[in-house]
Amino acid sequence: MSQLEQDLRYLGVLEKARQITAELGPEAAIRYIRHAYRLLSKVYHPDLHQENRRAAEEGQRRLNALKQRLDATSDEELGSFLQTSARSRAGRPRVLIVEDEICLADNLGDLLIMEGHQVATAPDGLAGLRLHMSFRPELVISDILMPIMDGVEMVRALRQRDPEIKVIFISGFFGTHSIQNSLMQELVRFGYPRLAKPFRPSQLLELVRRELGG
């Protein structure tokens, strides 16, 4: 693993930068990366963490060292790395996660990335519809109850684009009356698998492999 890749992983931006590169090009991804450093440097400012000042100072020290390396890396070098990195992932199965619990979406994304998938995330059904156009996932993992547009509405719209779309529904409310009324017809008619929260990572991975034919 190169030092640049280590730095981007430390910033927590590598996978998103790869996605942005594939969708919008390296210039947009470079802006995202450099903005992420500025934001984190404010988050770790020691004056904001008197009770955890030592940890904040260590974080700030690592960020300062990272900034020196990034400043020494030209946009051309960074763009070339991102394009190469994005191409190296081009043949991997694409999974779209639509989930309004950001921490859960990130955790599921990390899990699937470790399994070798390309991953994109969206916080609601409408955002999922928009991202589907550019990302073109082979599988959608979607929550049910979300703001703006719920998962059932989103999947109905997705079927108009792709009648054979593969979907795994996840929710903590499968036993409720409203979920049963809106979802059970979809499950019966189209055979969509479902997982009740909380679930074990192995349960999700088993369903993903089954749906993708792995």
XYZ file of N, CA and C in Angstrom, residues 99-101 104 142-147 150 152 169-184 187 194-199:
105
model
N -29.803 3.988 2.966
C -30.025 3.868 4.413
C -29.840 5.238 5.047
N -30.836 5.668 5.849
C -30.742 7.003 6.452
C -29.953 7.015 7.751
N -29.624 5.852 8.310
C -28.714 5.795 9.462
C -27.282 5.801 8.920
N -24.727 3.201 10.134
C -25.018 1.862 9.633
C -24.638 1.747 8.166
N -31.660 -1.770 0.678
C -32.429 -0.582 1.051
C -33.194 -0.757 2.349
N -33.143 0.281 3.168
C -34.034 0.395 4.320
C -35.444 0.642 3.795
N -36.440 0.545 4.673
C -37.820 0.798 4.275
C -38.232 2.211 4.650
N -38.239 2.509 5.936
C -38.710 3.807 6.406
C -37.579 4.823 6.363
N -37.700 5.796 5.449
C -36.701 6.839 5.288
C -37.397 8.142 4.950
N -36.749 9.267 5.209
C -37.355 10.550 4.849
C -37.375 10.742 3.332
N -39.480 6.578 0.690
C -39.135 5.340 1.377
C -38.596 4.304 0.395
N -39.664 1.277 -0.455
C -40.620 0.618 -1.348
C -40.909 1.497 -2.558
N -34.132 -5.902 1.163
C -34.728 -4.933 2.075
C -34.238 -5.198 3.497
N -33.894 -4.116 4.212
C -33.529 -4.220 5.621
C -34.389 -3.239 6.415
N -34.783 -3.637 7.611
C -35.599 -2.741 8.434
C -35.695 -3.274 9.852
N -35.931 -2.364 10.772
C -36.199 -2.756 12.152
C -37.682 -2.797 12.452
N -38.516 -2.663 11.407
C -39.957 -2.522 11.628
C -40.772 -3.505 10.796
N -40.219 -4.672 10.495
C -40.957 -5.616 9.662
C -42.228 -6.124 10.315
N -42.290 -6.100 11.627
C -43.475 -6.607 12.294
C -44.612 -5.618 12.407
N -44.399 -4.363 12.011
C -45.442 -3.348 12.173
C -46.469 -3.449 11.062
N -47.654 -2.942 11.354
C -48.780 -3.021 10.410
C -48.473 -2.257 9.126
N -47.891 -1.055 9.262
C -47.638 -0.234 8.074
C -46.616 -0.878 7.149
N -45.586 -1.487 7.734
C -44.574 -2.151 6.922
C -45.179 -3.351 6.208
N -45.971 -4.122 6.913
C -46.551 -5.306 6.301
C -47.451 -4.945 5.126
N -48.267 -3.910 5.290
C -49.181 -3.535 4.222
C -48.449 -3.090 2.969
N -47.380 -2.283 3.143
C -46.700 -1.714 1.987
C -45.671 -2.653 1.380
N -45.125 -3.553 2.175
C -44.001 -4.351 1.717
C -44.344 -5.775 1.350
N -45.258 -6.414 2.054
C -45.473 -7.832 1.858
C -45.877 -8.160 0.420
N -42.709 -8.274 -1.537
C -41.921 -9.465 -1.245
C -42.504 -10.695 -1.922
N -35.259 -10.228 2.726
C -35.290 -9.171 3.734
C -34.478 -9.597 4.940
N -33.985 -8.595 5.662
C -33.254 -8.805 6.909
C -33.815 -7.857 7.955
N -34.114 -8.394 9.123
C -34.601 -7.568 10.223
C -33.414 -7.058 11.032
N -33.389 -5.760 11.286
C -32.351 -5.187 12.143
C -32.644 -5.539 13.595
N -31.605 -5.771 14.389
C -30.189 -5.895 13.998
C -29.922 -7.270 13.402
N -28.966 -7.358 12.505
C -28.609 -8.632 11.892
C -27.096 -8.796 11.942
